[in-house]
Amino acid sequence: MIEFFVQPFIDFEFMRRALAGCLALALGATPVGVFLLLRRMSLMGDAMSHAILPGAALGYLAFGLSLGAMTVGGIVAGLVVVLAAGVVTRASVLKEDASIATFYLLSLAAGVMIVSLRGNNLDLLHVLFGSVLGLDDHSLLLIAAIASLTVPALAVLLRPLTLECFDPAFLRGVSRLSPVAHYGFLILVVFNLVAGFHALGTLMAVGIMILPAAAARIWTRSLGALLACAVGIAFASAVAGLLLSFHADVPAGPAIVLMCGLAYLVSLLLAPGGLLAGRLPVRKHLES
């Protein structure tokens, strides 16, 4: 049993690299996903994960599978979409989610078209679904650096972010930090989506953000416990997904996201706030 769970990480360096990358994503991206969930922006996170595709694709078109070029391109594209959606929201009758959805659809189509112009199907799959088992030193350092930036940034923005999640109008009325918290948080979302892009691809990056956060939300209402629980679920799901990929010979990225989804379904059924909470028999103790 120990060999089944431990031996792959002992024997193979690519498994250890994948494990380290997933740990960094769990520490950085998943807490961002918690705030996306609390702000009712989960689908917006999915849209923004596609928004980075054309920038990463342009970096790929110019320099091939270059980590630096694709990272810079993805960050720039994500920030452009976020800022453009904000401008459209303030200058038109469209809501923010509609604006981002519009730009994300255009970005997704443009990104796929750009990759298809030069690359082959294998390159397109790499961009869309990532290659967590192929992480090199530079990719690991990038993911770890973004996680190292995200954790203290969230600690600094914790109070205004928490207020904005539950009463944004109150925050705007009592503090000048509302735009700082709002746009600072969106920048963190873009950076962590770029980190997830290198490991899980644009289609899967948001999975390790949102699914563990949704699973943890069913178990607890305390923000601190919610963050800790979400990180634990994300890392445990990543370990389970890597083992499933290794032993069953299936793609690692989808396996990790499926394990996150399984954790959500189990939580949905068994957690105190889950579907079966009121239907399980309660054992009554005898009173003396």
Short mmCIF file of C-alpha atoms in Angstrom, two decimals:
data_model
loop_
_atom_site.label_atom_id
_atom_site.label_comp_id
_atom_site.label_asym_id
_atom_site.label_seq_id
_atom_site.Cartn_x
_atom_site.Cartn_y
_atom_site.Cartn_z
CA MET A 1 0.00 0.00 0.00
CA ILE A 2 2.84 2.39 0.86
CA GLU A 3 4.53 1.60 -2.46
CA PHE A 4 1.31 2.47 -4.30
CA PHE A 5 1.12 5.95 -2.76
CA VAL A 6 4.76 6.85 -2.14
CA GLN A 7 6.98 4.94 -4.56
CA PRO A 8 6.08 6.94 -7.70
CA PHE A 9 7.27 10.15 -6.04
CA ILE A 10 10.45 8.47 -4.79
CA ASP A 11 11.40 6.80 -8.06
CA PHE A 12 10.53 9.46 -10.64
CA GLU A 13 11.74 13.05 -10.67
CA PHE A 14 8.93 14.21 -12.95
CA MET A 15 6.41 13.10 -10.33
CA ARG A 16 8.23 15.08 -7.64
CA ARG A 17 8.29 18.16 -9.88
CA ALA A 18 4.58 17.81 -10.58
CA LEU A 19 3.90 17.42 -6.85
CA ALA A 20 5.90 20.57 -6.04
CA GLY A 21 4.09 22.53 -8.75
CA CYS A 22 0.69 21.40 -7.47
CA LEU A 23 1.64 22.36 -3.91
CA ALA A 24 2.56 25.86 -5.08
CA LEU A 25 -0.72 26.14 -7.00
CA ALA A 26 -2.69 24.95 -3.96
CA LEU A 27 -1.02 27.59 -1.77
CA GLY A 28 -1.38 30.44 -4.27
CA ALA A 29 -4.25 29.82 -6.68
CA THR A 30 -6.73 28.11 -4.37
CA PRO A 31 -7.01 30.98 -1.83
CA VAL A 32 -7.65 33.29 -4.79
CA GLY A 33 -10.40 30.87 -5.82
CA VAL A 34 -11.93 31.16 -2.34
CA PHE A 35 -12.38 34.91 -2.81
CA LEU A 36 -13.67 34.39 -6.34
CA LEU A 37 -16.29 32.08 -4.85
CA LEU A 38 -17.22 34.49 -2.06
CA ARG A 39 -17.53 37.34 -4.56
CA ARG A 40 -19.79 35.19 -6.78
CA MET A 41 -17.22 35.44 -9.58
CA SER A 42 -16.54 31.72 -10.12
CA LEU A 43 -17.62 31.72 -13.75
CA MET A 44 -15.75 34.96 -14.28
CA GLY A 45 -12.59 33.16 -13.19
CA ASP A 46 -13.22 30.56 -15.87
CA ALA A 47 -13.71 33.30 -18.44
CA MET A 48 -10.49 35.02 -17.41
CA SER A 49 -8.58 31.74 -17.69
CA HIS A 50 -9.43 31.73 -21.39
CA ALA A 51 -8.60 35.41 -21.73
CA ILE A 52 -4.87 34.73 -21.26
CA LEU A 53 -4.81 32.37 -24.25
CA PRO A 54 -4.17 34.87 -27.10
CA GLY A 55 -1.24 36.47 -25.27
CA ALA A 56 0.30 33.09 -24.53
CA ALA A 57 -0.38 32.05 -28.12
CA LEU A 58 1.36 35.16 -29.50
CA GLY A 59 4.35 34.41 -27.29
CA TYR A 60 4.33 30.87 -28.64
CA LEU A 61 4.02 32.09 -32.22
CA ALA A 62 7.00 34.42 -31.84
CA PHE A 63 9.33 32.34 -29.67
CA GLY A 64 7.96 28.79 -29.62
CA LEU A 65 7.34 27.07 -26.28
CA SER A 66 9.26 29.79 -24.41
CA LEU A 67 8.30 30.10 -20.74
CA GLY A 68 9.10 33.80 -20.50
CA ALA A 69 7.36 34.83 -23.72
CA MET A 70 4.20 32.86 -23.00
CA THR A 71 4.09 34.10 -19.41
CA VAL A 72 4.46 37.77 -20.33
CA GLY A 73 1.96 37.38 -23.17
CA GLY A 74 -0.58 35.68 -20.93
CA ILE A 75 -0.27 38.30 -18.19
CA VAL A 76 -0.60 41.18 -20.65
CA ALA A 77 -3.62 39.60 -22.37
CA GLY A 78 -5.34 38.87 -19.08
CA LEU A 79 -4.80 42.40 -17.79
CA VAL A 80 -6.02 43.91 -21.07
CA VAL A 81 -9.24 41.88 -20.89
CA VAL A 82 -9.81 42.79 -17.24
CA LEU A 83 -9.23 46.51 -17.83
CA ALA A 84 -11.24 46.55 -21.08
CA ALA A 85 -14.16 44.82 -19.38
CA GLY A 86 -13.99 47.36 -16.56
CA VAL A 87 -14.07 50.27 -19.01
CA VAL A 88 -17.01 48.79 -20.94
CA THR A 89 -18.90 48.13 -17.71
CA ARG A 90 -18.55 51.73 -16.59
CA ALA A 91 -19.30 53.22 -20.02
CA SER A 92 -22.27 51.06 -21.06
CA VAL A 93 -25.31 49.27 -19.72
CA LEU A 94 -23.52 45.90 -19.70
CA LYS A 95 -22.71 44.25 -16.39
CA GLU A 96 -19.13 43.19 -15.58
CA ASP A 97 -19.82 39.48 -16.12
CA ALA A 98 -21.30 40.14 -19.58
CA SER A 99 -18.33 42.30 -20.56
CA ILE A 100 -15.78 39.72 -19.47
CA ALA A 101 -17.74 36.91 -21.14
CA THR A 102 -17.71 38.84 -24.43
CA PHE A 103 -13.97 39.49 -24.32
CA TYR A 104 -13.20 35.94 -23.18
CA LEU A 105 -15.03 34.40 -26.15
CA LEU A 106 -13.10 36.64 -28.52
CA SER A 107 -9.85 35.81 -26.72
CA LEU A 108 -10.45 32.06 -26.80
CA ALA A 109 -11.22 32.05 -30.51
CA ALA A 110 -8.23 34.29 -31.31
CA GLY A 111 -5.87 32.17 -29.18
CA VAL A 112 -6.87 28.88 -30.78
CA MET A 113 -6.55 30.47 -34.23
CA ILE A 114 -3.08 31.84 -33.46
CA VAL A 115 -1.77 28.51 -32.18
CA SER A 116 -3.26 26.68 -35.17
CA LEU A 117 -1.49 29.01 -37.63
CA ARG A 118 1.95 27.68 -36.73
CA GLY A 119 1.68 24.74 -34.40
CA ASN A 120 0.31 21.23 -34.66
CA ASN A 121 -2.34 19.45 -32.63
CA LEU A 122 0.21 18.47 -29.97
CA ASP A 123 1.18 22.11 -29.40
CA LEU A 124 -2.49 23.11 -29.21
CA LEU A 125 -3.17 20.39 -26.63
CA HIS A 126 -0.16 21.56 -24.61
CA VAL A 127 -1.50 25.12 -24.52
CA LEU A 128 -5.10 24.12 -23.75
CA PHE A 129 -4.48 21.30 -21.27
CA GLY A 130 -0.97 21.97 -19.93
CA SER A 131 1.71 19.46 -19.03
CA VAL A 132 2.03 19.18 -15.27
CA LEU A 133 4.23 16.09 -15.63
CA GLY A 134 6.62 18.05 -17.86
CA LEU A 135 7.37 20.96 -15.50
CA ASP A 136 11.01 22.05 -15.61
CA ASP A 137 13.02 24.14 -13.15
CA HIS A 138 12.04 27.45 -14.72
CA SER A 139 8.33 26.59 -14.69
CA LEU A 140 8.51 25.50 -11.05
CA LEU A 141 10.31 28.69 -10.08
CA LEU A 142 7.69 30.77 -11.87
CA ILE A 143 4.76 28.99 -10.18
CA ALA A 144 6.49 29.20 -6.78
CA ALA A 145 7.29 32.90 -7.29
CA ILE A 146 3.66 33.71 -8.11
CA ALA A 147 2.49 31.75 -5.06
CA SER A 148 5.08 33.58 -2.92
CA LEU A 149 3.71 36.90 -4.22
CA THR A 150 0.06 35.91 -3.80
CA VAL A 151 0.12 34.79 -0.17
CA PRO A 152 1.49 38.05 1.34
CA ALA A 153 -0.59 40.13 -1.10
CA LEU A 154 -3.77 38.40 0.08
CA ALA A 155 -2.68 38.90 3.69
CA VAL A 156 -2.32 42.65 3.07
CA LEU A 157 -5.64 42.88 1.21
CA LEU A 158 -7.51 40.48 3.51
CA ARG A 159 -9.65 43.02 5.37
CA PRO A 160 -10.81 45.10 2.36
CA LEU A 161 -11.28 41.94 0.29
CA THR A 162 -13.44 40.40 2.99
CA LEU A 163 -15.56 43.54 3.25
CA GLU A 164 -15.92 43.75 -0.52
CA CYS A 165 -17.11 40.14 -0.66
CA PHE A 166 -20.04 40.82 1.67
CA ASP A 167 -20.78 44.55 1.35
CA PRO A 168 -18.90 46.34 -1.44
CA ALA A 169 -21.06 49.46 -1.10
CA PHE A 170 -20.07 49.81 2.57
CA LEU A 171 -16.38 49.46 1.69
CA ARG A 172 -16.67 52.15 -0.98
CA GLY A 173 -18.34 54.43 1.52
CA VAL A 174 -15.84 54.08 4.36
CA SER A 175 -12.51 53.46 2.64
CA ARG A 176 -10.48 54.54 -0.34
CA LEU A 177 -9.04 51.04 -0.62
CA SER A 178 -12.01 49.68 -2.57
CA PRO A 179 -10.47 50.14 -6.05
CA VAL A 180 -7.08 48.97 -4.75
CA ALA A 181 -8.64 45.79 -3.38
CA HIS A 182 -10.76 45.24 -6.50
CA TYR A 183 -8.10 45.70 -9.15
CA GLY A 184 -5.33 44.26 -6.99
CA PHE A 185 -7.38 41.12 -6.58
CA LEU A 186 -8.06 40.87 -10.32
CA ILE A 187 -4.32 41.19 -10.99
CA LEU A 188 -3.70 38.32 -8.57
CA VAL A 189 -6.32 36.27 -10.42
CA VAL A 190 -4.54 36.87 -13.74
CA PHE A 191 -1.12 35.99 -12.31
CA ASN A 192 -2.36 32.76 -10.74
CA LEU A 193 -4.21 31.77 -13.90
CA VAL A 194 -0.93 32.19 -15.79
CA ALA A 195 0.78 29.99 -13.19
CA GLY A 196 -1.96 27.39 -13.54
CA PHE A 197 -1.75 27.68 -17.31
CA HIS A 198 1.82 26.35 -17.36
CA ALA A 199 0.82 23.30 -15.32
CA LEU A 200 -2.79 22.57 -16.26
CA GLY A 201 -3.42 24.61 -19.43
CA THR A 202 -5.96 27.35 -20.00
CA LEU A 203 -8.95 25.00 -19.90
CA MET A 204 -8.02 23.36 -16.58
CA ALA A 205 -6.24 26.13 -14.65
CA VAL A 206 -9.39 27.44 -13.01
CA GLY A 207 -10.35 23.95 -11.78
CA ILE A 208 -7.80 23.91 -8.95
CA MET A 209 -9.01 27.39 -7.99
CA ILE A 210 -12.75 26.94 -7.80
CA LEU A 211 -13.54 23.28 -7.07
CA PRO A 212 -11.57 22.98 -3.78
CA ALA A 213 -12.97 26.34 -2.67
CA ALA A 214 -16.52 25.16 -3.40
CA ALA A 215 -15.90 21.89 -1.55
CA ALA A 216 -14.45 23.67 1.49
CA ARG A 217 -17.31 26.17 1.55
CA ILE A 218 -19.75 23.36 2.30
CA TRP A 219 -17.75 22.31 5.38
CA THR A 220 -17.17 25.65 7.09
CA ARG A 221 -18.28 29.29 7.21
CA SER A 222 -15.21 30.67 8.96
CA LEU A 223 -12.90 32.46 6.50
CA GLY A 224 -9.68 31.19 8.06
CA ALA A 225 -10.91 27.61 8.19
CA LEU A 226 -12.28 27.97 4.67
CA LEU A 227 -8.90 29.02 3.29
CA ALA A 228 -7.05 26.24 5.12
CA CYS A 229 -9.59 23.59 4.14
CA ALA A 230 -9.57 24.65 0.49
CA VAL A 231 -5.76 24.48 0.30
CA GLY A 232 -5.79 21.02 1.93
CA ILE A 233 -8.46 19.72 -0.47
CA ALA A 234 -6.59 21.15 -3.46
CA PHE A 235 -3.30 19.50 -2.50
CA ALA A 236 -4.91 16.16 -1.58
CA SER A 237 -6.79 16.18 -4.90
CA ALA A 238 -3.57 16.95 -6.77
CA VAL A 239 -1.79 14.02 -5.10
CA ALA A 240 -4.72 11.71 -5.91
CA GLY A 241 -4.82 12.96 -9.50
CA LEU A 242 -1.09 12.42 -10.01
CA LEU A 243 -1.35 8.89 -8.63
CA LEU A 244 -4.36 8.18 -10.84
CA SER A 245 -2.43 9.48 -13.84
CA PHE A 246 0.61 7.37 -13.00
CA HIS A 247 -1.15 4.07 -12.29
CA ALA A 248 -3.98 4.32 -14.84
CA ASP A 249 -1.91 6.02 -17.58
CA VAL A 250 -4.33 8.91 -18.07
CA PRO A 251 -3.55 12.65 -18.59
CA ALA A 252 -2.47 14.25 -15.33
CA GLY A 253 -4.20 17.65 -15.67
CA PRO A 254 -7.73 16.31 -16.21
CA ALA A 255 -7.12 13.67 -13.53
CA ILE A 256 -6.26 16.36 -10.97
CA VAL A 257 -9.34 18.42 -11.82
CA LEU A 258 -11.53 15.29 -11.70
CA MET A 259 -10.21 14.53 -8.21
CA CYS A 260 -11.06 18.11 -7.20
CA GLY A 261 -14.55 17.51 -8.61
CA LEU A 262 -14.83 14.24 -6.68
CA ALA A 263 -13.90 16.05 -3.47
CA TYR A 264 -16.66 18.56 -4.20
CA LEU A 265 -19.24 15.81 -4.80
CA VAL A 266 -18.28 13.99 -1.60
CA SER A 267 -18.48 17.25 0.34
CA LEU A 268 -21.82 18.02 -1.25
CA LEU A 269 -23.18 14.73 0.05
CA LEU A 270 -21.51 14.26 3.43
CA ALA A 271 -20.63 17.68 4.83
CA PRO A 272 -22.77 19.19 7.64
CA GLY A 273 -24.21 21.57 5.08
CA GLY A 274 -24.53 18.88 2.43
CA LEU A 275 -27.46 17.08 0.83
CA LEU A 276 -27.48 14.14 3.24
CA ALA A 277 -26.91 16.14 6.42
CA GLY A 278 -30.58 16.14 7.44
CA ARG A 279 -31.28 12.60 6.27
CA LEU A 280 -28.61 10.64 8.15
CA PRO A 281 -29.88 8.85 11.25
CA VAL A 282 -28.90 10.50 14.52
CA ARG A 283 -27.95 8.14 17.36
CA LYS A 284 -29.51 9.22 20.62
CA HIS A 285 -27.58 8.58 23.79
CA LEU A 286 -29.37 7.01 26.77
CA GLU A 287 -29.91 9.38 29.64
CA SER A 288 -29.36 8.13 33.16
#
